[in-house]
Coordinates of C-alpha atoms and ligand atoms in Angstrom, one line a residue:
M269 CA 11.7 88.9 -14.3
E270 CA 11.2 90.8 -17.5
I271 CA 7.8 92.1 -18.2
P272 CA 6.5 89.9 -21.1
F273 CA 5.6 92.7 -23.5
K274 CA 9.1 94.0 -23.6
K275 CA 11.1 92.9 -26.6
D276 CA 14.5 91.2 -26.6
L277 CA 17.1 93.1 -28.6
I278 CA 19.6 90.1 -28.9
G279 CA 19.3 88.5 -32.3
L280 CA 18.0 91.4 -34.3
S281 CA 19.9 92.3 -37.4
R282 CA 21.4 95.7 -37.6
E283 CA 18.6 96.8 -40.0
E284 CA 16.0 95.6 -37.5
L285 CA 17.7 97.4 -34.6
L286 CA 17.6 100.5 -36.7
E287 CA 13.9 100.1 -37.3
E288 CA 13.3 99.7 -33.6
L289 CA 15.1 102.9 -32.8
K290 CA 13.4 104.8 -35.5
S291 CA 10.1 103.7 -34.0
L292 CA 11.2 105.3 -30.7
G293 CA 11.9 108.6 -32.7
E294 CA 15.7 108.2 -32.3
K295 CA 18.3 109.1 -34.9
S296 CA 20.0 106.3 -36.8
F297 CA 23.4 106.8 -35.3
R298 CA 21.9 105.8 -31.9
A299 CA 21.3 102.3 -33.4
K300 CA 25.0 102.1 -34.2
Q301 CA 25.9 103.2 -30.6
L302 CA 23.5 100.7 -29.1
W303 CA 24.8 97.9 -31.3
Q304 CA 28.3 98.6 -30.1
W305 CA 27.2 98.6 -26.4
I306 CA 25.5 95.3 -26.9
Y307 CA 27.9 93.4 -29.1
N308 CA 31.3 95.1 -28.6
K309 CA 31.1 95.9 -24.9
G310 CA 28.7 93.1 -23.9
E311 CA 26.6 95.6 -21.9
K312 CA 23.2 94.3 -20.7
D313 CA 22.0 97.3 -18.7
F314 CA 20.7 100.3 -20.6
D315 CA 21.6 102.6 -17.6
Q316 CA 25.3 101.8 -18.1
M317 CA 25.2 103.0 -21.8
T318 CA 26.7 106.4 -21.0
S319 CA 27.0 107.6 -24.6
L320 CA 23.2 107.5 -25.0
P321 CA 21.1 110.4 -23.6
V322 CA 19.2 109.6 -20.4
V323 CA 15.9 109.9 -22.2
T324 CA 16.9 107.4 -24.8
R325 CA 18.1 105.0 -22.1
S326 CA 14.8 105.3 -20.3
K327 CA 12.8 104.7 -23.5
L328 CA 14.9 101.6 -24.2
R329 CA 14.3 100.3 -20.7
D330 CA 10.5 100.7 -21.1
F331 CA 10.3 98.7 -24.3
Y332 CA 13.2 96.4 -24.5
F333 CA 15.6 94.1 -22.7
I334 CA 19.0 92.5 -23.5
S335 CA 18.8 88.8 -22.6
R336 CA 21.1 86.0 -21.8
P337 CA 20.0 82.4 -21.4
E338 CA 20.0 81.2 -17.9
I339 CA 23.1 79.2 -16.9
I340 CA 21.5 76.1 -15.4
K341 CA 24.8 74.2 -15.0
E342 CA 28.4 75.0 -15.6
Q343 CA 31.0 72.3 -15.6
T344 CA 34.8 72.4 -16.1
S345 CA 36.7 69.4 -17.2
V346 CA 40.1 68.4 -15.9
D347 CA 41.5 69.6 -19.3
R348 CA 39.8 73.0 -18.7
T349 CA 37.1 72.4 -21.3
K350 CA 34.0 74.1 -20.1
K351 CA 30.4 73.1 -20.7
W352 CA 27.2 75.1 -20.0
L353 CA 23.7 73.8 -19.8
L354 CA 21.6 76.8 -20.9
G355 CA 17.9 77.4 -20.4
F356 CA 15.7 79.6 -22.6
S357 CA 12.6 81.5 -21.7
D358 CA 10.3 78.6 -22.7
G359 CA 12.2 76.1 -20.5
E360 CA 14.0 74.4 -23.4
M361 CA 17.7 73.7 -22.9
V362 CA 20.9 73.3 -25.0
E363 CA 24.5 72.7 -24.2
S364 CA 27.5 74.8 -25.4
V365 CA 31.1 74.0 -24.9
Y366 CA 34.4 76.0 -24.8
I367 CA 37.5 74.2 -25.8
P368 CA 40.6 76.1 -24.8
E369 CA 44.0 75.9 -26.5
A370 CA 47.2 77.7 -25.3
D371 CA 46.3 81.2 -26.5
R372 CA 43.1 80.8 -28.3
G373 CA 40.0 78.5 -28.2
A374 CA 36.8 77.5 -29.9
V375 CA 33.3 77.9 -28.7
C376 CA 31.1 75.0 -29.9
I377 CA 27.5 76.3 -30.4
S378 CA 24.2 74.5 -30.7
T379 CA 21.7 75.4 -33.4
Q380 CA 18.6 73.3 -32.5
V381 CA 17.1 71.7 -29.4
G382 CA 17.7 68.1 -30.3
C383 CA 18.0 67.0 -33.9
S384 CA 15.6 65.3 -36.3
L385 CA 18.2 63.4 -38.3
G386 CA 18.8 60.5 -35.8
C387 CA 22.4 59.5 -36.7
K388 CA 22.9 56.2 -34.9
F389 CA 26.2 57.2 -33.3
C390 CA 25.0 60.6 -31.9
H391 CA 23.7 61.2 -28.5
T392 CA 21.9 64.4 -29.6
G393 CA 20.2 62.4 -32.4
S394 CA 19.0 59.8 -29.9
Q395 CA 16.8 62.4 -28.1
G396 CA 14.8 63.5 -31.2
F397 CA 13.9 67.1 -32.3
T398 CA 12.2 69.7 -30.2
R399 CA 12.6 73.1 -31.9
N400 CA 14.9 75.4 -33.8
L401 CA 16.9 78.0 -31.9
S402 CA 16.3 81.7 -32.7
S403 CA 19.1 83.8 -34.0
G404 CA 19.3 85.4 -30.6
E405 CA 19.6 82.1 -28.8
I406 CA 22.4 81.1 -31.2
V407 CA 24.4 84.3 -30.7
S408 CA 23.8 84.5 -27.0
Q409 CA 25.7 81.1 -26.5
F410 CA 28.8 82.9 -27.6
M411 CA 28.0 85.9 -25.4
I412 CA 27.7 83.6 -22.4
A413 CA 31.2 82.4 -23.1
R414 CA 32.5 85.9 -23.4
D415 CA 30.8 86.8 -20.1
S416 CA 32.3 83.8 -18.4
Y417 CA 35.9 84.7 -19.5
G418 CA 35.3 88.5 -19.2
E419 CA 36.4 89.0 -22.8
W420 CA 34.6 92.2 -23.3
P421 CA 35.0 94.6 -25.1
T422 CA 35.8 92.6 -28.2
P423 CA 39.7 92.5 -28.3
S424 CA 40.9 94.6 -31.2
G425 CA 43.1 91.9 -32.7
E426 CA 44.8 88.6 -31.7
P427 CA 45.4 86.8 -29.5
R428 CA 41.9 86.2 -28.2
Y429 CA 40.9 83.6 -25.7
L430 CA 37.6 83.0 -27.5
S431 CA 38.9 83.1 -31.0
N432 CA 36.9 80.6 -33.0
I433 CA 33.4 79.4 -33.4
V434 CA 32.3 75.9 -34.5
L435 CA 28.7 75.0 -35.2
M436 CA 29.1 71.5 -33.9
G437 CA 26.9 71.4 -30.9
M438 CA 23.4 70.1 -30.9
G439 CA 21.3 70.2 -34.1
E440 CA 21.8 70.4 -37.8
P441 CA 22.6 74.0 -38.7
L442 CA 21.4 73.8 -42.3
L443 CA 17.9 72.7 -41.2
N444 CA 17.7 76.0 -39.3
F445 CA 19.2 78.0 -42.2
A446 CA 17.6 81.4 -41.8
N447 CA 18.3 81.8 -38.1
V448 CA 21.8 80.4 -38.4
S449 CA 22.6 82.7 -41.2
K450 CA 21.3 85.7 -39.3
A451 CA 23.3 84.7 -36.2
I452 CA 26.5 84.2 -38.1
K453 CA 26.1 87.7 -39.6
I454 CA 25.7 89.2 -36.1
L455 CA 28.7 87.2 -34.8
M456 CA 30.9 88.4 -37.7
D457 CA 29.9 92.1 -37.6
E458 CA 33.1 94.1 -37.2
E459 CA 31.5 96.7 -34.9
G460 CA 30.3 94.0 -32.5
I461 CA 31.5 90.6 -31.7
S462 CA 33.7 90.6 -34.8
V463 CA 34.8 87.0 -35.3
S464 CA 36.1 86.6 -38.8
R465 CA 34.5 84.3 -41.2
R466 CA 37.8 82.4 -41.5
R467 CA 37.4 81.5 -37.8
I468 CA 33.9 80.1 -38.1
T469 CA 33.2 76.5 -39.2
L470 CA 29.7 75.2 -40.0
S471 CA 29.5 71.4 -39.7
T472 CA 26.7 69.6 -41.6
S473 CA 25.6 66.0 -42.0
G474 CA 25.2 66.8 -45.7
I475 CA 22.0 68.7 -46.5
A476 CA 23.2 68.9 -50.1
P477 CA 21.0 71.6 -51.7
L478 CA 22.0 74.1 -49.0
I479 CA 25.8 73.4 -48.9
P480 CA 26.7 75.9 -51.7
K481 CA 24.8 78.6 -49.7
V482 CA 27.3 78.2 -46.9
A483 CA 29.7 79.9 -49.3
S484 CA 27.4 82.4 -51.0
D485 CA 25.3 83.5 -48.0
M486 CA 27.7 83.1 -45.1
G487 CA 31.2 82.7 -46.4
V488 CA 32.3 80.6 -43.5
K489 CA 34.3 77.4 -43.5
L490 CA 32.6 74.1 -44.1
A491 CA 33.0 70.7 -42.4
I492 CA 31.1 67.7 -43.6
S493 CA 30.2 64.8 -41.3
L494 CA 31.1 62.1 -43.7
H495 CA 31.6 59.1 -41.5
A496 CA 31.4 56.6 -44.3
S497 CA 33.0 56.0 -47.6
N498 CA 30.1 54.3 -49.4
N499 CA 26.3 54.6 -49.4
I500 CA 25.7 51.2 -47.9
V501 CA 27.5 52.0 -44.7
R502 CA 26.4 55.6 -44.7
N503 CA 22.7 54.6 -45.1
Q504 CA 23.1 52.4 -42.0
I505 CA 24.5 55.0 -39.7
M506 CA 23.1 58.2 -41.1
P507 CA 19.5 58.0 -42.3
I508 CA 19.8 61.4 -44.0
N509 CA 22.0 59.7 -46.6
R510 CA 18.9 58.1 -48.2
K511 CA 17.7 61.5 -49.1
Y512 CA 21.1 63.1 -50.0
P513 CA 23.5 60.2 -50.9
L514 CA 27.2 60.7 -51.1
E515 CA 27.3 61.7 -54.8
A516 CA 24.9 64.6 -54.0
V517 CA 26.9 65.7 -51.0
I518 CA 30.2 65.6 -52.9
S519 CA 28.9 67.5 -55.9
A520 CA 27.5 70.1 -53.5
C521 CA 31.0 70.4 -52.0
R522 CA 32.4 71.1 -55.5
E523 CA 29.8 73.9 -55.8
Y524 CA 30.8 75.3 -52.4
R525 CA 34.4 75.5 -53.5
K526 CA 33.5 77.1 -56.8
I527 CA 32.0 79.9 -54.8
A528 CA 34.3 80.0 -51.8
G529 CA 37.4 79.8 -53.9
Y530 CA 39.6 76.9 -54.6
R531 CA 42.0 77.7 -51.9
Q532 CA 39.3 77.0 -49.3
H533 CA 39.7 73.5 -48.0
I534 CA 36.7 71.4 -46.8
T535 CA 37.1 69.3 -43.7
F536 CA 35.6 65.9 -43.8
E537 CA 34.9 64.6 -40.4
Y538 CA 35.2 60.8 -40.1
L539 CA 34.1 59.0 -37.0
M540 CA 36.1 55.8 -36.5
L541 CA 33.6 53.0 -35.6
S542 CA 35.1 49.6 -34.9
G543 CA 34.3 47.1 -37.6
I544 CA 31.9 49.4 -39.3
N545 CA 33.9 52.0 -41.3
D546 CA 37.5 51.6 -40.2
Q547 CA 39.0 49.0 -42.6
D548 CA 41.7 49.7 -45.2
I549 CA 39.2 49.4 -48.1
H550 CA 37.2 52.3 -46.6
A551 CA 40.3 54.5 -46.6
Q552 CA 40.8 53.6 -50.2
E553 CA 37.2 54.4 -51.1
L554 CA 37.5 57.8 -49.3
I555 CA 40.6 58.7 -51.3
S556 CA 38.7 58.3 -54.6
L557 CA 35.5 59.8 -53.3
V558 CA 37.0 63.2 -52.4
S559 CA 39.7 63.4 -55.1
G560 CA 40.0 66.9 -56.5
I561 CA 38.0 68.6 -53.8
G562 CA 40.8 70.2 -51.6
A563 CA 39.8 67.9 -48.8
K564 CA 41.3 67.5 -45.4
F565 CA 40.2 64.8 -43.1
N566 CA 39.6 64.9 -39.4
L567 CA 39.5 61.4 -37.8
I568 CA 37.3 61.4 -34.8
P569 CA 37.6 58.7 -32.1
F570 CA 34.1 57.6 -31.3
N571 CA 32.9 59.0 -28.0
E572 CA 30.8 56.5 -26.2
W573 CA 27.7 57.5 -24.4
P574 CA 25.3 55.5 -22.2
G575 CA 23.6 53.0 -24.5
S576 CA 25.6 53.8 -27.7
P577 CA 25.4 51.0 -30.3
Y578 CA 29.1 51.2 -31.5
K579 CA 32.6 50.8 -30.1
P580 CA 35.5 53.0 -30.9
S581 CA 38.2 51.7 -33.3
S582 CA 41.5 50.8 -31.5
P583 CA 44.1 53.6 -31.5
E584 CA 46.3 51.4 -33.7
R585 CA 43.5 51.1 -36.3
V586 CA 42.9 54.8 -36.3
K587 CA 46.6 55.5 -36.7
H588 CA 46.9 53.1 -39.6
F589 CA 43.8 54.5 -41.3
S590 CA 45.3 58.0 -40.9
E591 CA 48.6 56.8 -42.5
I592 CA 46.8 55.5 -45.6
L593 CA 45.1 58.8 -46.1
Q594 CA 48.4 60.7 -45.5
K595 CA 50.3 58.6 -48.0
A596 CA 47.7 59.6 -50.6
G597 CA 48.5 63.2 -49.8
F598 CA 45.7 64.2 -47.4
A599 CA 46.0 65.8 -44.1
A600 CA 44.3 63.4 -41.7
P601 CA 44.9 64.4 -38.1
I602 CA 43.3 62.4 -35.3
R603 CA 41.2 64.6 -33.1
V604 CA 42.0 64.6 -29.5
A605 CA 38.7 64.3 -27.5
R606 CA 38.3 67.0 -25.0
G607 CA 36.1 67.3 -21.9
Q608 CA 35.2 63.6 -21.8
D609 CA 34.9 63.5 -18.1
I610 CA 32.0 66.0 -18.3
L611 CA 30.5 64.5 -21.5
A612 CA 31.4 67.6 -23.4
A613 CA 33.0 65.9 -26.4
C614 CA 31.5 65.9 -29.9
G615 CA 28.3 63.9 -30.1
Q616 CA 27.9 63.5 -26.4
L617 CA 25.7 66.6 -25.9
K618 CA 22.2 65.8 -24.7
T619 CA 19.8 67.6 -22.4
K620 CA 17.1 65.1 -21.7
N621 CA 17.1 61.9 -19.9
Ligands
LIG68 N1 24.6 68.2 -37.2 C1 25.9 68.6 -37.5 C2 26.6 69.4 -36.5 C3 26.6 68.8 -35.1 S1 27.3 67.3 -34.7 C4 26.7 67.5 -38.1 O1 26.3 66.4 -37.9 O2 27.7 67.8 -38.6 C5 29.1 67.7 -34.6 C6 30.0 66.5 -34.9 O3 30.0 65.5 -33.9 C7 29.6 65.8 -36.2 O4 30.7 65.6 -37.0 C8 29.1 64.5 -35.6 O5 29.1 63.6 -36.6 C9 30.0 64.3 -34.5 N2 29.6 63.2 -33.6 C10 28.3 62.8 -33.3 N3 28.3 61.8 -32.4 C11 29.5 61.6 -32.1 C12 30.2 60.7 -31.2 N4 29.4 59.9 -30.4 N5 31.5 60.7 -31.0 C13 32.2 61.6 -31.7 N6 31.7 62.5 -32.6 C14 30.4 62.5 -32.8
LIG69 FE1 22.0 65.5 -35.8 FE2 24.6 66.0 -36.4 FE3 23.8 64.3 -34.4 FE4 23.4 63.6 -36.9 S1 25.4 64.0 -35.9 S2 22.0 63.4 -35.2 S3 22.9 65.5 -37.9 S4 23.5 66.5 -34.5

């Protein structure tokens, strides 16, 4: 157990870490060394930080600690997808997932405990909102994955096993903007974890006023959970659409591209719900909705969870829907669900019963 008055260093920005070291009477280059130990080498024990003087290490030990969430449960799917149930110091929990590909893979990170937006198809949404995660709690989910695969120090180039990050776990990242932004900057820092902004995707249900800031403040890729081609259907399945209807979301996407550059595609995630949003007319509506945005679709087969109110569209329907979009010139791959046997697929994450 850590003594409560000690302070956790994980999640501090570089500037904040520098301030802490100054308060100990240390020179500023020590902050840089410490940063590298924590985020490049993954070291948790000050005594192992051999480039720091013994007195510095002992001061650090007296006032600080380097935390990881507690791994409450770790499951591995038959397809090698991994899911961690992580516990924080106040007893709250989230899930994180690792989705391996041949020579790379994405870590799917949560940004809130629960979610306040209550999308009807989402298991996380059905559990309500508890609290935001801190920047440290967001960053440490990725560090747990690195610990688990032993991918420390940060590999200098490619390939990397843990190459990508998707903010597609529990919670709405744009409703925890400050902490998410701070966490992303820590994850991207080239002297630390060093995941490039091109390998980080933020997924949002469409908090329109904050979408352009994904480009200007973070510079990462954007995915929009669209899931409907008109406001009538979207209002039914995503209550947030009443506040930020499709027109507002789409115009925010145009702003995002103005800032991010027109070569930057936006991925529109589209859940295929049988009889709700999967008819030909919906595909036609989608095509006119996103025209001129540099859009790419990702068709997501609906993952059922206990008590879910919808049924997945048939594979034939999904394929046909994809073909309509492709004929209109859009990429529209069908996502292969991963980790279903351990409920690790999109929208299945939940920590409460
Ligand atoms: N709150 C953000 C990010 C987390 S959700 C957002 O909504 O974008 C990550 C993705 O999983 C979203 O695209 C979400 O719509 C999708 N999802 C939710 N429930 C799902 C389900 N039951 N099956 C498949 N995907 C689901
Ligand atoms: Fe929240 Fe996203 Fe789930 Fe909607 S889909 S309830 S925004 S986590």
